Amino acid sequence: MKETNYKLLIKKIKKYKNIIILKHIRPDWDAQGSSMGLAYLIQENFPGKTIVVPGDRLDDNKDFLKSKISNDFIKSALVITVDTATKSRLDFDKYDIAVETFKIDHHVNIDPYAKNEIVKETAMACTEVITLWADAMKLKWNANAASNLYKGLVTDSGRFLFPNTSFKTFNAAKILLENGANLKAVHDSLFVSDLKRKQYANFAFSKLQLSKKGVGHITITKEDQKPWKYSYEEIKSALGTMSGIDEIKIWVLVIELDEEIKVSIRSRDFEIDKVANKYDGGGHKLASGCKLNTLSDISKLVKDLDAVITKGNK
Ligand SMILES: [Mn+2]
């Protein structure tokens, strides 16, 4: 990573009055926390900017929303993307008319689509990248910026339990807590569940099927989803019900959507990304996603994951 791009980002922010911050479709808290945290940081340190954060939100925060974004506005703006590895995943259909673009990310950089970038593939969360940048550039903090960035850090690290959690993750957390992140408010907003959520988790877990080798899978069909009226992210929360269980070595959540069948695969020890590659997907060694053509392909996928355990690919 070229540290010079740290300063370049500051230079670009200073230069442009209009700033658009883009995140990926179906945002998670790293995407939203990165975009909102960065927006609050820019607002605090560079007054007078018009900052817009378009796309879906996970909560009812209406800050930095704009009902209509004209082509002229886009062309005149600095367009920063966060937490989005590939251009096709951006939650914005007019990225191509942007002139000045800047990518901030922590995914494997398979699609360097922006003019400039700060990409740290070893960072736990995109919010970690932004936090370390803001700290190095000695920006002024406020509680909104720190709390939003902390949300991405605590969720992308699985509450600091994922095996790649490191001293760097805690260093970013330290910076955010020193600068006003409200730990209790953030944790309450993210982790205090309502009764319906618990009931959904119970329902999902009751569908668990476990292979002899230790591959657990839950399939949530379109029919299953109807009574809950949940968003994709909420449906996906069923994935977590299978983690932290000794007998489940690899766990798989299959979600049937209108246009595709999405699969999430997780493991504590076994490398599952190669299997994900085989099914039109990929990601990290212990956390990957892929797609299936039909629900009946699940048994093939489970067999392939069984083989990973048999071979002992740790
Ligand atoms: Mn992320």
XYZ file of C-alpha atoms and ligand atoms in Angstrom:
315
model
C 0.000 0.000 0.000
C 1.368 3.343 -1.023
C 1.191 5.595 2.038
C 1.350 8.548 -0.371
C -2.237 7.777 -1.256
C -3.128 8.734 2.327
C -2.186 12.301 1.501
C -3.623 12.076 -1.979
C -7.056 11.312 -0.526
C -6.837 14.410 1.671
C -5.813 16.465 -1.361
C -8.768 15.214 -3.388
C -11.224 15.857 -0.556
C -9.918 19.417 -0.245
C -10.216 19.961 -3.986
C -13.841 18.884 -4.496
C -16.871 20.636 -3.027
C -19.183 17.750 -3.881
C -18.440 14.307 -2.513
C -20.335 11.063 -3.145
C -19.565 8.008 -1.020
C -20.664 4.682 -2.497
C -20.943 1.267 -0.886
C -21.967 -2.191 -2.068
C -25.455 -3.504 -2.725
C -27.128 -5.284 0.176
C -24.917 -3.306 2.588
C -23.572 -4.820 5.783
C -22.367 -2.807 8.746
C -18.855 -2.532 7.365
C -20.190 -0.954 4.180
C -22.596 1.390 5.936
C -20.229 2.136 8.838
C -17.431 2.962 6.381
C -19.566 5.272 4.262
C -21.234 7.088 7.153
C -18.085 7.214 9.280
C -16.126 8.717 6.395
C -18.941 11.198 5.673
C -18.978 12.402 9.317
C -15.174 12.690 9.280
C -15.182 14.802 6.115
C -18.007 16.979 7.470
C -16.045 17.568 10.703
C -12.704 18.339 9.084
C -13.616 19.987 5.801
C -16.678 22.181 6.371
C -18.738 23.447 3.460
C -18.784 20.219 1.432
C -21.935 18.684 0.021
C -21.633 15.023 0.966
C -24.016 12.387 -0.368
C -24.241 8.720 0.632
C -26.748 7.036 -1.727
C -28.143 3.519 -1.680
C -29.806 1.252 0.852
C -29.448 1.738 4.607
C -29.589 -0.777 7.441
C -31.272 1.677 9.810
C -33.353 4.837 9.603
C -30.407 7.253 9.620
C -31.269 9.874 6.969
C -28.001 11.836 7.074
C -26.272 12.521 3.737
C -29.240 11.267 1.703
C -30.257 13.191 -1.425
C -33.429 12.390 -3.321
C -32.041 13.165 -6.769
C -28.409 13.174 -7.816
C -27.979 14.887 -11.184
C -25.406 13.855 -13.775
C -23.758 17.260 -13.386
C -23.400 16.683 -9.656
C -21.787 13.290 -10.235
C -19.379 14.664 -12.837
C -18.386 17.501 -10.525
C -17.851 15.254 -7.515
C -15.140 13.226 -5.884
C -16.625 9.708 -5.848
C -15.249 7.529 -3.062
C -16.211 3.842 -2.894
C -15.934 1.831 0.316
C -15.890 -1.917 1.089
C -16.671 -2.836 -2.536
C -14.255 -5.145 -4.366
C -15.851 -5.039 -7.793
C -17.541 -2.273 -9.749
C -20.586 -4.428 -10.477
C -21.356 -4.627 -6.715
C -21.664 -0.857 -6.277
C -25.082 0.310 -5.108
C -25.156 3.048 -7.771
C -25.962 2.792 -11.465
C -24.127 5.900 -12.668
C -20.597 5.175 -11.463
C -19.332 5.202 -15.054
C -19.988 8.904 -15.554
C -17.912 9.803 -12.489
C -14.659 11.561 -13.344
C -12.689 11.559 -10.084
C -12.880 8.178 -8.346
C -11.175 6.764 -5.253
C -11.529 3.212 -3.898
C -11.063 2.383 -0.201
C -11.271 -1.330 0.532
C -9.954 -4.418 2.295
C -10.971 -7.162 -0.168
C -8.627 -8.911 -2.569
C -8.156 -6.292 -5.272
C -9.346 -8.266 -8.290
C -10.973 -5.207 -9.895
C -9.014 -1.962 -9.419
C -11.855 0.055 -10.947
C -11.063 3.505 -9.500
C -8.525 6.117 -10.583
C -6.881 6.061 -7.149
C -7.122 3.691 -4.228
C -6.218 2.766 -0.695
C -6.649 -0.997 -0.494
C -5.331 -2.986 2.464
C -6.118 -6.626 1.888
C -4.971 -7.636 5.364
C -7.308 -5.235 7.173
C -10.113 -6.825 9.156
C -12.669 -4.290 7.970
C -12.871 -1.403 5.562
C -13.601 0.767 8.596
C -10.154 -0.254 9.899
C -8.564 1.160 6.727
C -10.454 4.437 7.168
C -9.664 4.599 10.897
C -5.910 4.173 10.368
C -5.971 6.734 7.547
C -7.821 9.305 9.684
C -5.471 8.676 12.591
C -2.338 9.001 10.455
C -3.697 12.213 8.898
C -4.488 13.543 12.395
C -8.093 14.337 11.513
C -10.492 15.666 14.131
C -12.930 13.045 15.373
C -16.523 13.141 16.489
C -18.639 10.469 18.184
C -20.755 9.798 15.081
C -17.708 9.068 12.941
C -16.076 6.870 15.588
C -19.254 4.917 16.399
C -20.038 4.229 12.739
C -16.515 3.027 12.020
C -16.564 0.867 15.142
C -19.741 -0.851 13.869
C -17.859 -2.161 10.828
C -14.946 -3.314 12.929
C -16.982 -5.245 15.491
C -19.192 -6.937 12.876
C -16.552 -7.791 10.240
C -14.409 -9.340 13.006
C -17.304 -11.385 14.405
C -17.079 -9.411 17.654
C -13.268 -9.862 17.582
C -13.647 -13.662 17.543
C -12.653 -14.427 13.931
C -9.236 -16.120 13.755
C -7.640 -13.321 11.732
C -8.362 -10.785 14.493
C -4.988 -9.234 15.291
C -3.346 -6.486 17.295
C -4.103 -4.196 14.347
C -7.823 -4.813 14.781
C -7.562 -3.882 18.444
C -5.414 -0.904 17.583
C -8.176 0.411 15.333
C -10.700 -0.278 18.116
C -8.478 1.622 20.561
C -8.342 4.658 18.269
C -12.129 4.645 17.868
C -12.806 4.269 21.593
C -10.356 7.038 22.410
C -12.214 9.270 20.012
C -15.785 8.906 21.157
C -17.185 5.604 19.851
C -20.099 4.757 22.123
C -19.484 1.087 22.854
C -22.731 0.386 24.691
C -24.951 2.208 22.217
C -23.290 0.456 19.271
C -23.454 -2.986 20.887
C -27.076 -2.494 21.936
C -28.059 -1.366 18.443
C -26.286 -4.297 16.795
C -26.686 -7.190 19.197
C -29.829 -6.766 21.272
C -32.269 -8.923 19.387
C -36.041 -8.759 19.350
C -38.158 -11.817 20.071
C -39.014 -12.369 16.401
C -35.317 -12.517 15.514
C -34.722 -15.206 18.126
C -37.732 -17.134 16.850
C -36.386 -16.893 13.298
C -32.995 -18.194 14.516
C -34.773 -21.129 16.186
C -36.747 -21.849 13.034
C -33.631 -21.707 10.869
C -31.625 -23.886 13.249
C -34.396 -26.479 13.278
C -33.656 -26.982 9.555
C -30.009 -27.882 10.198
C -28.716 -30.965 8.444
C -25.328 -32.292 9.497
C -23.165 -34.672 7.469
C -21.161 -37.422 9.169
C -17.954 -35.509 8.464
C -19.248 -32.331 10.079
C -20.647 -30.139 7.299
C -23.773 -28.448 8.568
C -26.193 -26.780 6.219
C -29.423 -24.839 6.439
C -31.534 -24.066 3.389
C -33.945 -21.142 3.533
C -36.323 -21.447 0.589
C -38.485 -18.641 -0.767
C -41.452 -20.328 0.916
C -39.581 -20.327 4.270
C -38.956 -16.582 3.986
C -42.568 -15.504 3.415
C -43.922 -15.382 6.989
C -40.902 -13.464 8.327
C -40.948 -10.544 5.877
C -37.216 -10.078 6.389
C -34.539 -8.380 4.300
C -31.764 -10.465 2.772
C -29.359 -9.459 5.565
C -31.883 -10.534 8.204
C -32.490 -13.861 6.458
C -28.719 -14.340 6.303
C -28.441 -14.006 10.092
C -29.291 -17.747 10.185
C -25.665 -18.385 9.217
C -24.490 -17.410 12.689
C -26.700 -19.996 14.385
C -24.318 -22.722 13.178
C -21.057 -21.156 14.380
C -19.264 -22.046 17.599
C -20.445 -25.672 17.631
C -17.737 -28.326 17.939
C -19.465 -30.921 15.740
C -20.037 -28.424 12.917
C -16.633 -28.065 11.222
C -17.924 -26.263 8.132
C -21.275 -24.527 7.926
C -23.309 -23.522 4.910
C -26.342 -21.314 4.521
C -28.299 -21.597 1.281
C -30.765 -18.805 0.506
C -33.145 -19.144 -2.416
C -33.813 -15.736 -4.012
C -35.908 -14.796 -7.046
C -32.957 -14.388 -9.353
C -30.371 -16.730 -7.835
C -29.458 -19.177 -5.057
C -26.880 -17.603 -2.765
C -24.601 -19.670 -0.563
C -22.427 -18.611 2.376
C -19.751 -20.992 3.660
C -17.826 -20.633 6.933
C -15.262 -22.719 8.784
C -13.072 -22.462 11.872
C -10.151 -24.491 10.480
C -10.693 -25.839 6.971
C -9.927 -23.891 3.809
C -13.159 -23.704 1.867
C -12.427 -20.985 -0.712
C -11.354 -23.456 -3.447
C -14.703 -25.221 -3.212
C -16.437 -21.826 -3.439
C -14.399 -21.105 -6.616
C -15.838 -24.274 -8.145
C -19.370 -22.925 -7.589
C -18.944 -19.480 -9.161
C -17.741 -17.805 -5.998
C -14.834 -17.210 -3.682
C -13.657 -14.995 -0.891
C -11.453 -15.792 2.058
C -9.979 -19.112 3.254
C -12.436 -19.451 6.143
C -15.325 -17.356 4.810
C -16.570 -17.568 1.241
C -19.699 -17.208 -0.836
C -20.894 -18.886 -4.006
C -23.961 -19.673 -6.101
C -25.959 -22.751 -7.012
C -28.066 -23.339 -10.111
C -30.649 -25.505 -8.382
C -31.387 -26.451 -4.781
C -30.624 -30.077 -5.663
C -26.947 -29.114 -6.149
C -26.626 -28.725 -2.356
C -25.764 -32.406 -1.915
C -22.893 -32.067 -4.417
C -21.581 -29.020 -2.555
C -21.797 -30.819 0.802
C -19.883 -33.788 -0.662
C -17.125 -31.463 -1.884
C -16.902 -29.877 1.576
C -16.899 -33.332 3.217
C -13.859 -34.084 1.050
C -12.088 -30.984 2.397
C -12.500 -32.336 5.936
C -11.387 -35.836 4.887
C -8.254 -34.438 3.257
C -7.630 -32.305 6.304
C -6.955 -29.117 4.336
C -6.309 -26.887 7.292
Mn -15.999 -5.480 4.846
